[in-house]
């Protein structure tokens, strides 16, 4: 079997939501999919989407038992999509755009809030898609065998003819990347993007790309280059050696390997700054961008 994989460099993500908008308009801009975000970019630390998705106790336990997790709710956890008074503004009947309801939640609800006190506040962006896991909890949970892992590329797909809308896949996925289409009574999820040629080196050779929440046990195939931290200021306003993003928080998200990955990144950055060669930095800077997407 083959397995495609993807690396997302969190030091490059600006939270522009272009990927979210592209995915939304291409794939989920349809009836029943209004609340679905097969691709979302969330601010961390933050609740994510659906709200608190990491706290559902889903995935696999240490002994290899499937954990049932639970179902996020509408509106409590997903929010309700809302519209704006575009017509009124265009007609000159209103001066400013206002939501047509009183929203209490939604994707990216806590954007740019983060944590910490100024001047030591911090946050970063975390783009998320289905991980096309090697050990997918969604697949194992389905009693109707409606989810399969495609042999030629390892992509995890839902067979809508087999799906009976039981939603066990949603409960079991710890990343909550399967959604329920209430108008069709079917589970729906994202397929996958294009894989990069340099994934193997970033993950296996340099070990600077690591999965989100490896403790969930699903062996994700989306990897992240973790965020380098700006330094903290002391009480006099002087720059210190202490990182602003707490290492414990990064370990919770990416496991203990994050420490070594950040050290490697820092060392290679220093080499590049001194004018020395660094294949890793050249890859991350993507000097040969056009070559990176040939499979
Ligand atoms: Fe299944 Fe969730 Fe893994 Fe995607 S991220 S393959 S939906 S368990």
Tab-separated table of C-alpha atoms and ligand atoms in Angstrom, residues 59-60 128-140 147 149 154-158 169-170 172-179 188-191 218-222, ligand 1:
chain	number	residue	atom	x	y	z
A	59	UNK	CA	-9.340	7.715	18.945
A	60	UNK	CA	-7.435	4.738	20.381
A	128	UNK	CA	-6.529	21.366	9.871
A	129	UNK	CA	-7.833	18.812	7.391
A	130	UNK	CA	-8.607	15.090	7.644
A	131	UNK	CA	-5.330	13.330	8.450
A	132	UNK	CA	-6.048	10.259	6.302
A	133	UNK	CA	-4.788	8.326	9.270
A	134	UNK	CA	-2.900	5.050	8.970
A	135	UNK	CA	-5.074	3.684	11.781
A	136	UNK	CA	-8.322	5.608	11.211
A	137	UNK	CA	-10.718	5.551	14.132
A	138	UNK	CA	-13.564	6.637	11.827
A	139	UNK	CA	-13.115	3.533	9.691
A	140	UNK	CA	-12.922	1.168	12.654
A	147	UNK	CA	-15.395	3.933	5.221
A	149	UNK	CA	-8.709	3.375	2.977
A	154	UNK	CA	-4.084	5.606	1.580
A	155	UNK	CA	-6.821	8.241	1.310
A	156	UNK	CA	-9.757	7.604	3.666
A	157	UNK	CA	-13.096	7.787	1.867
A	158	UNK	CA	-16.795	7.448	2.743
A	169	UNK	CA	-17.338	7.731	12.664
A	170	UNK	CA	-17.843	11.291	13.919
A	172	UNK	CA	-14.616	8.134	17.111
A	173	UNK	CA	-12.575	10.658	15.079
A	174	UNK	CA	-10.523	12.619	17.636
A	175	UNK	CA	-9.969	15.423	15.118
A	176	UNK	CA	-13.704	15.676	14.317
A	177	UNK	CA	-13.030	15.782	10.614
A	178	UNK	CA	-16.102	13.828	9.563
A	179	UNK	CA	-19.349	15.808	9.510
A	188	UNK	CA	-19.190	13.485	4.714
A	189	UNK	CA	-15.499	14.336	4.862
A	190	UNK	CA	-12.643	15.803	2.865
A	191	UNK	CA	-10.535	13.908	0.349
A	218	UNK	CA	-4.645	7.181	14.769
A	219	UNK	CA	-1.202	7.724	13.149
A	220	UNK	CA	-2.058	10.880	11.189
A	221	UNK	CA	-0.487	11.540	7.781
A	222	UNK	CA	-0.649	15.315	8.007
B	1	LIG	FE1	-10.766	9.350	10.007
B	1	LIG	FE2	-10.575	11.482	11.568
B	1	LIG	FE3	-8.328	10.203	10.818
B	1	LIG	FE4	-9.720	11.620	8.998
B	1	LIG	S1	-8.692	12.432	10.826
B	1	LIG	S2	-8.918	9.512	8.738
B	1	LIG	S3	-11.819	11.325	9.676
B	1	LIG	S4	-9.960	9.377	12.111
